[in-house]
């Protein structure tokens, strides 16, 4: 299977895996700022459904995105058992609501497979690649998909 | 430091220098200029020229050079500027500012007016107009350079690699106290090449005025050798402000050739070094010797011949000498003015952190209270201290951002000048309270509305000189621009002594543009306020100045967006006055904490007129779903805030709702229906745009005592969301549509 462009074969990469909407995803560790417990957010008017609202992160106002909803995997019913991953995308900081965070994967570039095209030839733009893990595989999330819609163009 | 960084520093410095320049030329016009003022202007232009040369900004260098030449003549007394010349100097300052601006935007464009001003400058400098045209900076150096003689003997000079620097060290009175020893400097310099030192004793005071711990000596040092300029500058690294280093390699080559043999030069060097070494010692002995040697009467004159002789030897122009005795005084005046240049972003970060500290304090206080601690317990009083310190810190940090309005006001001088010139009017701008400090962001964002208002004042306010004379006013119109702190706000007033507002004409225009019904009976203030309505422009013909389609409504919007208010008052025949009141800072504002549709929101207190718990009979249905509030004989539309922002849809307004009457700049008054009002407090404003984006109807967010975020409603935008609700009540229906549209 061809390899995605952005990683060289001999790169050693670390990913944090997480579960959202019942599927396993991962995000490169360098993008992750912190992981914190879910706490109630302040809703925003005129926001897309996946944007739950904004949260106070030590004085910064950051939007919280329901990752499962964002990926079309159904809305997550947030509870204190859910986790918020604070990630940096470009100059912005965004919180992702996920079911749980699992582990840190250390892989070589060559272990990353390109996301397969879905029949018609288009690659899902939200997935950069796949990594095989013991219990199946984890999907590498593209940074762009993490941002709330509307600021995607600007970012 | 990269070149770009250097350039950025250059432009930042230019800003300061241009400010000095403008201030100085104002003083010259006003006749309050001292000799120092002219020197300050000269230095400013000279510094700009120097740095511009380093960046290869040729237009700037050429112009600054001509300007500098004229200023040099003025400061030497060879040119006594008349009104016309002063005018040219002012203009040149403006032009220089333009050129700096062009250079900043990497533009090579030559402003239209530049050749004319250059000609005028050349005329003042006694150069035939046109001669300068097209000449580059270097060529003109020979015409105007104030080194009087430039020997063109380069070919005959000895070692072509040899460099030569002239260093003028004007000693600060604190030189010794700060632990500097000129001898050490000189010996370090001697490691770079041959050193010639001349000591200028002219500043030595006599008798009781002499303080043995102070340094009154000035030196002129010439260094021959293979040193680079950087190396020379390094020696004087800690005395940068006190010394002037000049590369005179070309000139010196000539001097040496003239002086004759190298040996002779060597002799001179040795002699002078020994003088220099003796100098500090001599200064120490001086108090004992001076009374016997000089009488106070002649003390001022005595050094002059010596110095002249020295100067003649050093090839200095007398003009340059004239200002040298002032050296120590100037240096002393400059020393206390130490300022810090800080990246505003760092200050912003600090302000943010301090804001956090205050929120954090509130969180702790709330949590402690919840534990049921007695309010007089030790920890509670410690917490009070904490709060006090945090506030103190916040004020301190805010003060860093505060800037005097002076630079802003100074820019207005230019606006007035240009506007008056192009309209053939005579206008003077009088400024007051220039030292009033306001938040940096406010200073920046005030520039545009203020410019517009000043232009308006010149264009519409002040009459033509003939008209003024006819009604017995002085031909020279006056615009007063003042700033003052008033009860936690900043008040900026722009008052002209012109004809006052032509209310009849204003009303006619408003009627003809359909802004008010033709049978409207408006009070005088109401008519005045028509000026602020969108789509209103009184200019009978579109002038270049104020008829740009930017009306006073834009000014008002700009001021409102800064959380300020603008009011107008006018007396026929006596003038018009605009008053802008602004909050001191944008980082904190007074807000009313409200609840609507289960959300906590903050309404800016500045736009809240009153809060009302309506009686049932005061709320009247209107249209299909609309409701009006009957208040003091007028009807104000009621908008459900939760519905408006899309938190709820179609929630009815009940008698439990509290109404907040808010004023909107465009649409009159509107009553927002909310569930509860819980508090009124200062809130720290947090931008939403950093990590998310702009939201219609919401201006920013803040963090409440419990750590939760509350959104701050943007009252104007909120009402825009709801549609134009103001005067025309039939719009209520459309409002509902707008709401639905906004929610969808």
mmCIF file with all atom_site columns, C-alpha atoms in Angstrom, chain B residues 314-461:
data_model
loop_
_atom_site.group_PDB
_atom_site.id
_atom_site.type_symbol
_atom_site.label_atom_id
_atom_site.label_alt_id
_atom_site.label_comp_id
_atom_site.label_asym_id
_atom_site.label_entity_id
_atom_site.label_seq_id
_atom_site.pdbx_PDB_ins_code
_atom_site.Cartn_x
_atom_site.Cartn_y
_atom_site.Cartn_z
_atom_site.occupancy
_atom_site.B_iso_or_equiv
_atom_site.pdbx_formal_charge
_atom_site.auth_seq_id
_atom_site.auth_comp_id
_atom_site.auth_asym_id
_atom_site.auth_atom_id
_atom_site.pdbx_PDB_model_num
ATOM 1   C CA . UNK B 1 314 ? 40.407  70.451 13.332 1.00 0.00 ? 314 UNK B CA 1
ATOM 2   C CA . UNK B 1 315 ? 38.730  71.957 10.323 1.00 0.00 ? 315 UNK B CA 1
ATOM 3   C CA . UNK B 1 316 ? 35.469  72.691 12.067 1.00 0.00 ? 316 UNK B CA 1
ATOM 4   C CA . UNK B 1 317 ? 33.021  75.316 11.054 1.00 0.00 ? 317 UNK B CA 1
ATOM 5   C CA . UNK B 1 318 ? 32.330  78.024 13.596 1.00 0.00 ? 318 UNK B CA 1
ATOM 6   C CA . UNK B 1 319 ? 28.666  77.221 13.228 1.00 0.00 ? 319 UNK B CA 1
ATOM 7   C CA . UNK B 1 320 ? 29.222  73.845 14.659 1.00 0.00 ? 320 UNK B CA 1
ATOM 8   C CA . UNK B 1 321 ? 31.118  75.196 17.582 1.00 0.00 ? 321 UNK B CA 1
ATOM 9   C CA . UNK B 1 322 ? 28.292  77.416 18.577 1.00 0.00 ? 322 UNK B CA 1
ATOM 10  C CA . UNK B 1 323 ? 26.321  74.559 19.935 1.00 0.00 ? 323 UNK B CA 1
ATOM 11  C CA . UNK B 1 324 ? 29.091  72.687 21.561 1.00 0.00 ? 324 UNK B CA 1
ATOM 12  C CA . UNK B 1 325 ? 29.130  74.376 24.943 1.00 0.00 ? 325 UNK B CA 1
ATOM 13  C CA . UNK B 1 326 ? 25.571  73.173 25.224 1.00 0.00 ? 326 UNK B CA 1
ATOM 14  C CA . UNK B 1 327 ? 26.732  69.613 25.016 1.00 0.00 ? 327 UNK B CA 1
ATOM 15  C CA . UNK B 1 328 ? 26.644  68.731 28.712 1.00 0.00 ? 328 UNK B CA 1
ATOM 16  C CA . UNK B 1 329 ? 23.364  70.485 29.291 1.00 0.00 ? 329 UNK B CA 1
ATOM 17  C CA . UNK B 1 330 ? 21.728  68.601 26.476 1.00 0.00 ? 330 UNK B CA 1
ATOM 18  C CA . UNK B 1 331 ? 23.141  65.321 27.603 1.00 0.00 ? 331 UNK B CA 1
ATOM 19  C CA . UNK B 1 332 ? 21.909  65.943 31.096 1.00 0.00 ? 332 UNK B CA 1
ATOM 20  C CA . UNK B 1 333 ? 18.451  66.730 29.813 1.00 0.00 ? 333 UNK B CA 1
ATOM 21  C CA . UNK B 1 334 ? 18.345  63.541 27.815 1.00 0.00 ? 334 UNK B CA 1
ATOM 22  C CA . UNK B 1 335 ? 19.507  61.149 30.469 1.00 0.00 ? 335 UNK B CA 1
ATOM 23  C CA . UNK B 1 336 ? 16.373  60.987 32.641 1.00 0.00 ? 336 UNK B CA 1
ATOM 24  C CA . UNK B 1 337 ? 14.260  60.291 29.560 1.00 0.00 ? 337 UNK B CA 1
ATOM 25  C CA . UNK B 1 338 ? 15.044  56.593 29.581 1.00 0.00 ? 338 UNK B CA 1
ATOM 26  C CA . UNK B 1 339 ? 12.196  54.697 28.067 1.00 0.00 ? 339 UNK B CA 1
ATOM 27  C CA . UNK B 1 340 ? 11.724  51.085 27.297 1.00 0.00 ? 340 UNK B CA 1
ATOM 28  C CA . UNK B 1 341 ? 10.631  49.834 23.943 1.00 0.00 ? 341 UNK B CA 1
ATOM 29  C CA . UNK B 1 342 ? 8.550   46.735 24.473 1.00 0.00 ? 342 UNK B CA 1
ATOM 30  C CA . UNK B 1 343 ? 6.736   44.591 22.007 1.00 0.00 ? 343 UNK B CA 1
ATOM 31  C CA . UNK B 1 344 ? 3.069   45.357 22.685 1.00 0.00 ? 344 UNK B CA 1
ATOM 32  C CA . UNK B 1 345 ? 2.326   41.671 22.492 1.00 0.00 ? 345 UNK B CA 1
ATOM 33  C CA . UNK B 1 346 ? 4.334   41.061 25.636 1.00 0.00 ? 346 UNK B CA 1
ATOM 34  C CA . UNK B 1 347 ? 2.381   43.692 27.463 1.00 0.00 ? 347 UNK B CA 1
ATOM 35  C CA . UNK B 1 348 ? -0.845  42.166 26.220 1.00 0.00 ? 348 UNK B CA 1
ATOM 36  C CA . UNK B 1 349 ? 0.222   38.799 27.521 1.00 0.00 ? 349 UNK B CA 1
ATOM 37  C CA . UNK B 1 350 ? 0.993   40.357 30.861 1.00 0.00 ? 350 UNK B CA 1
ATOM 38  C CA . UNK B 1 351 ? -2.381  42.049 30.921 1.00 0.00 ? 351 UNK B CA 1
ATOM 39  C CA . UNK B 1 352 ? -4.063  38.770 30.116 1.00 0.00 ? 352 UNK B CA 1
ATOM 40  C CA . UNK B 1 353 ? -2.242  36.996 32.887 1.00 0.00 ? 353 UNK B CA 1
ATOM 41  C CA . UNK B 1 354 ? -3.115  39.678 35.366 1.00 0.00 ? 354 UNK B CA 1
ATOM 42  C CA . UNK B 1 355 ? -6.726  39.456 34.228 1.00 0.00 ? 355 UNK B CA 1
ATOM 43  C CA . UNK B 1 356 ? -6.525  35.750 34.982 1.00 0.00 ? 356 UNK B CA 1
ATOM 44  C CA . UNK B 1 357 ? -5.111  36.459 38.387 1.00 0.00 ? 357 UNK B CA 1
ATOM 45  C CA . UNK B 1 358 ? -8.106  38.591 39.187 1.00 0.00 ? 358 UNK B CA 1
ATOM 46  C CA . UNK B 1 359 ? -10.533 35.992 37.950 1.00 0.00 ? 359 UNK B CA 1
ATOM 47  C CA . UNK B 1 360 ? -8.645  33.357 39.876 1.00 0.00 ? 360 UNK B CA 1
ATOM 48  C CA . UNK B 1 361 ? -8.904  35.484 42.980 1.00 0.00 ? 361 UNK B CA 1
ATOM 49  C CA . UNK B 1 362 ? -12.652 35.721 42.483 1.00 0.00 ? 362 UNK B CA 1
ATOM 50  C CA . UNK B 1 363 ? -12.860 31.953 42.045 1.00 0.00 ? 363 UNK B CA 1
ATOM 51  C CA . UNK B 1 364 ? -10.964 31.319 45.266 1.00 0.00 ? 364 UNK B CA 1
ATOM 52  C CA . UNK B 1 365 ? -13.080 33.844 47.127 1.00 0.00 ? 365 UNK B CA 1
ATOM 53  C CA . UNK B 1 366 ? -16.249 32.205 45.925 1.00 0.00 ? 366 UNK B CA 1
ATOM 54  C CA . UNK B 1 367 ? -15.037 28.718 46.847 1.00 0.00 ? 367 UNK B CA 1
ATOM 55  C CA . UNK B 1 368 ? -13.959 29.803 50.300 1.00 0.00 ? 368 UNK B CA 1
ATOM 56  C CA . UNK B 1 369 ? -17.307 31.393 50.906 1.00 0.00 ? 369 UNK B CA 1
ATOM 57  C CA . UNK B 1 370 ? -18.977 28.176 49.894 1.00 0.00 ? 370 UNK B CA 1
ATOM 58  C CA . UNK B 1 371 ? -17.076 26.309 52.596 1.00 0.00 ? 371 UNK B CA 1
ATOM 59  C CA . UNK B 1 372 ? -18.905 28.445 55.108 1.00 0.00 ? 372 UNK B CA 1
ATOM 60  C CA . UNK B 1 373 ? -15.845 30.139 56.560 1.00 0.00 ? 373 UNK B CA 1
ATOM 61  C CA . UNK B 1 374 ? -16.529 33.110 58.740 1.00 0.00 ? 374 UNK B CA 1
ATOM 62  C CA . UNK B 1 375 ? -15.921 36.311 56.832 1.00 0.00 ? 375 UNK B CA 1
ATOM 63  C CA . UNK B 1 376 ? -13.652 37.596 59.559 1.00 0.00 ? 376 UNK B CA 1
ATOM 64  C CA . UNK B 1 377 ? -11.368 34.555 59.532 1.00 0.00 ? 377 UNK B CA 1
ATOM 65  C CA . UNK B 1 378 ? -7.683  35.038 58.872 1.00 0.00 ? 378 UNK B CA 1
ATOM 66  C CA . UNK B 1 379 ? -7.776  33.471 55.482 1.00 0.00 ? 379 UNK B CA 1
ATOM 67  C CA . UNK B 1 380 ? -10.527 35.794 54.354 1.00 0.00 ? 380 UNK B CA 1
ATOM 68  C CA . UNK B 1 381 ? -8.532  38.839 55.317 1.00 0.00 ? 381 UNK B CA 1
ATOM 69  C CA . UNK B 1 382 ? -5.516  37.404 53.546 1.00 0.00 ? 382 UNK B CA 1
ATOM 70  C CA . UNK B 1 383 ? -7.725  36.976 50.552 1.00 0.00 ? 383 UNK B CA 1
ATOM 71  C CA . UNK B 1 384 ? -8.654  40.627 50.761 1.00 0.00 ? 384 UNK B CA 1
ATOM 72  C CA . UNK B 1 385 ? -4.972  41.454 50.631 1.00 0.00 ? 385 UNK B CA 1
ATOM 73  C CA . UNK B 1 386 ? -4.631  39.204 47.641 1.00 0.00 ? 386 UNK B CA 1
ATOM 74  C CA . UNK B 1 387 ? -7.440  41.009 45.933 1.00 0.00 ? 387 UNK B CA 1
ATOM 75  C CA . UNK B 1 388 ? -5.907  44.344 46.738 1.00 0.00 ? 388 UNK B CA 1
ATOM 76  C CA . UNK B 1 389 ? -2.527  43.310 45.368 1.00 0.00 ? 389 UNK B CA 1
ATOM 77  C CA . UNK B 1 390 ? -4.053  41.850 42.254 1.00 0.00 ? 390 UNK B CA 1
ATOM 78  C CA . UNK B 1 391 ? -5.909  45.083 41.558 1.00 0.00 ? 391 UNK B CA 1
ATOM 79  C CA . UNK B 1 392 ? -2.773  47.052 42.178 1.00 0.00 ? 392 UNK B CA 1
ATOM 80  C CA . UNK B 1 393 ? -0.917  44.854 39.747 1.00 0.00 ? 393 UNK B CA 1
ATOM 81  C CA . UNK B 1 394 ? -3.636  45.239 37.196 1.00 0.00 ? 394 UNK B CA 1
ATOM 82  C CA . UNK B 1 395 ? -3.548  48.991 37.414 1.00 0.00 ? 395 UNK B CA 1
ATOM 83  C CA . UNK B 1 396 ? 0.208   48.943 37.053 1.00 0.00 ? 396 UNK B CA 1
ATOM 84  C CA . UNK B 1 397 ? 0.091   46.772 33.998 1.00 0.00 ? 397 UNK B CA 1
ATOM 85  C CA . UNK B 1 398 ? -2.653  48.842 32.453 1.00 0.00 ? 398 UNK B CA 1
ATOM 86  C CA . UNK B 1 399 ? -0.493  51.896 32.987 1.00 0.00 ? 399 UNK B CA 1
ATOM 87  C CA . UNK B 1 400 ? 2.161   50.346 30.770 1.00 0.00 ? 400 UNK B CA 1
ATOM 88  C CA . UNK B 1 401 ? -0.264  50.382 27.916 1.00 0.00 ? 401 UNK B CA 1
ATOM 89  C CA . UNK B 1 402 ? -1.326  53.900 28.615 1.00 0.00 ? 402 UNK B CA 1
ATOM 90  C CA . UNK B 1 403 ? 0.035   56.478 26.241 1.00 0.00 ? 403 UNK B CA 1
ATOM 91  C CA . UNK B 1 404 ? -0.288  60.217 26.214 1.00 0.00 ? 404 UNK B CA 1
ATOM 92  C CA . UNK B 1 405 ? -2.538  61.542 23.479 1.00 0.00 ? 405 UNK B CA 1
ATOM 93  C CA . UNK B 1 406 ? 0.192   63.947 22.442 1.00 0.00 ? 406 UNK B CA 1
ATOM 94  C CA . UNK B 1 407 ? 1.357   62.132 19.292 1.00 0.00 ? 407 UNK B CA 1
ATOM 95  C CA . UNK B 1 408 ? -2.220  61.782 18.202 1.00 0.00 ? 408 UNK B CA 1
ATOM 96  C CA . UNK B 1 409 ? -2.877  65.460 18.747 1.00 0.00 ? 409 UNK B CA 1
ATOM 97  C CA . UNK B 1 410 ? 0.271   66.360 16.939 1.00 0.00 ? 410 UNK B CA 1
ATOM 98  C CA . UNK B 1 411 ? -0.872  64.480 13.889 1.00 0.00 ? 411 UNK B CA 1
ATOM 99  C CA . UNK B 1 412 ? -3.994  66.606 13.958 1.00 0.00 ? 412 UNK B CA 1
ATOM 100 C CA . UNK B 1 413 ? -1.885  69.733 13.591 1.00 0.00 ? 413 UNK B CA 1
ATOM 101 C CA . UNK B 1 414 ? -0.937  68.495 10.215 1.00 0.00 ? 414 UNK B CA 1
ATOM 102 C CA . UNK B 1 415 ? -4.481  67.607 9.284  1.00 0.00 ? 415 UNK B CA 1
ATOM 103 C CA . UNK B 1 416 ? -5.591  71.123 10.158 1.00 0.00 ? 416 UNK B CA 1
ATOM 104 C CA . UNK B 1 417 ? -2.738  72.636 8.206  1.00 0.00 ? 417 UNK B CA 1
ATOM 105 C CA . UNK B 1 418 ? -3.475  70.648 5.089  1.00 0.00 ? 418 UNK B CA 1
ATOM 106 C CA . UNK B 1 419 ? -7.195  71.096 5.285  1.00 0.00 ? 419 UNK B CA 1
ATOM 107 C CA . UNK B 1 420 ? -6.925  74.825 5.889  1.00 0.00 ? 420 UNK B CA 1
ATOM 108 C CA . UNK B 1 421 ? -4.494  75.243 3.017  1.00 0.00 ? 421 UNK B CA 1
ATOM 109 C CA . UNK B 1 422 ? -6.580  73.435 0.498  1.00 0.00 ? 422 UNK B CA 1
ATOM 110 C CA . UNK B 1 423 ? -9.674  75.385 1.508  1.00 0.00 ? 423 UNK B CA 1
ATOM 111 C CA . UNK B 1 424 ? -7.986  78.761 1.686  1.00 0.00 ? 424 UNK B CA 1
ATOM 112 C CA . UNK B 1 425 ? -8.874  79.169 5.330  1.00 0.00 ? 425 UNK B CA 1
ATOM 113 C CA . UNK B 1 426 ? -6.768  80.278 8.221  1.00 0.00 ? 426 UNK B CA 1
ATOM 114 C CA . UNK B 1 427 ? -7.049  77.894 11.101 1.00 0.00 ? 427 UNK B CA 1
ATOM 115 C CA . UNK B 1 428 ? -4.992  77.322 14.199 1.00 0.00 ? 428 UNK B CA 1
ATOM 116 C CA . UNK B 1 429 ? -5.274  74.181 16.270 1.00 0.00 ? 429 UNK B CA 1
ATOM 117 C CA . UNK B 1 430 ? -4.877  74.693 19.967 1.00 0.00 ? 430 UNK B CA 1
ATOM 118 C CA . UNK B 1 431 ? -4.330  71.543 21.955 1.00 0.00 ? 431 UNK B CA 1
ATOM 119 C CA . UNK B 1 432 ? -4.810  71.040 25.657 1.00 0.00 ? 432 UNK B CA 1
ATOM 120 C CA . UNK B 1 433 ? -4.203  68.134 27.956 1.00 0.00 ? 433 UNK B CA 1
ATOM 121 C CA . UNK B 1 434 ? -1.725  66.451 25.674 1.00 0.00 ? 434 UNK B CA 1
ATOM 122 C CA . UNK B 1 435 ? -0.319  64.551 28.607 1.00 0.00 ? 435 UNK B CA 1
ATOM 123 C CA . UNK B 1 436 ? -3.609  62.746 29.207 1.00 0.00 ? 436 UNK B CA 1
ATOM 124 C CA . UNK B 1 437 ? -2.943  59.052 28.991 1.00 0.00 ? 437 UNK B CA 1
ATOM 125 C CA . UNK B 1 438 ? -5.225  56.534 27.406 1.00 0.00 ? 438 UNK B CA 1
ATOM 126 C CA . UNK B 1 439 ? -4.908  52.949 26.321 1.00 0.00 ? 439 UNK B CA 1
ATOM 127 C CA . UNK B 1 440 ? -2.623  52.448 23.353 1.00 0.00 ? 440 UNK B CA 1
ATOM 128 C CA . UNK B 1 441 ? -5.328  50.700 21.365 1.00 0.00 ? 441 UNK B CA 1
ATOM 129 C CA . UNK B 1 442 ? -7.594  53.629 21.942 1.00 0.00 ? 442 UNK B CA 1
ATOM 130 C CA . UNK B 1 443 ? -4.954  56.038 20.716 1.00 0.00 ? 443 UNK B CA 1
ATOM 131 C CA . UNK B 1 444 ? -4.585  54.016 17.548 1.00 0.00 ? 444 UNK B CA 1
ATOM 132 C CA . UNK B 1 445 ? -8.239  53.543 16.910 1.00 0.00 ? 445 UNK B CA 1
ATOM 133 C CA . UNK B 1 446 ? -9.094  57.111 17.681 1.00 0.00 ? 446 UNK B CA 1
ATOM 134 C CA . UNK B 1 447 ? -6.863  58.472 14.947 1.00 0.00 ? 447 UNK B CA 1
ATOM 135 C CA . UNK B 1 448 ? -9.295  57.974 12.123 1.00 0.00 ? 448 UNK B CA 1
ATOM 136 C CA . UNK B 1 449 ? -12.476 59.349 13.677 1.00 0.00 ? 449 UNK B CA 1
ATOM 137 C CA . UNK B 1 450 ? -10.545 62.257 15.111 1.00 0.00 ? 450 UNK B CA 1
ATOM 138 C CA . UNK B 1 451 ? -8.992  63.068 11.748 1.00 0.00 ? 451 UNK B CA 1
ATOM 139 C CA . UNK B 1 452 ? -12.396 63.096 10.236 1.00 0.00 ? 452 UNK B CA 1
ATOM 140 C CA . UNK B 1 453 ? -13.859 65.320 12.885 1.00 0.00 ? 453 UNK B CA 1
ATOM 141 C CA . UNK B 1 454 ? -10.990 67.769 12.646 1.00 0.00 ? 454 UNK B CA 1
ATOM 142 C CA . UNK B 1 455 ? -11.339 67.916 8.878  1.00 0.00 ? 455 UNK B CA 1
ATOM 143 C CA . UNK B 1 456 ? -15.021 68.508 9.299  1.00 0.00 ? 456 UNK B CA 1
ATOM 144 C CA . UNK B 1 457 ? -14.351 71.297 11.723 1.00 0.00 ? 457 UNK B CA 1
ATOM 145 C CA . UNK B 1 458 ? -12.074 73.014 9.236  1.00 0.00 ? 458 UNK B CA 1
ATOM 146 C CA . UNK B 1 459 ? -14.313 72.352 6.284  1.00 0.00 ? 459 UNK B CA 1
ATOM 147 C CA . UNK B 1 460 ? -17.762 72.986 7.742  1.00 0.00 ? 460 UNK B CA 1
ATOM 148 C CA . UNK B 1 461 ? -17.077 74.671 11.037 1.00 0.00 ? 461 UNK B CA 1
#
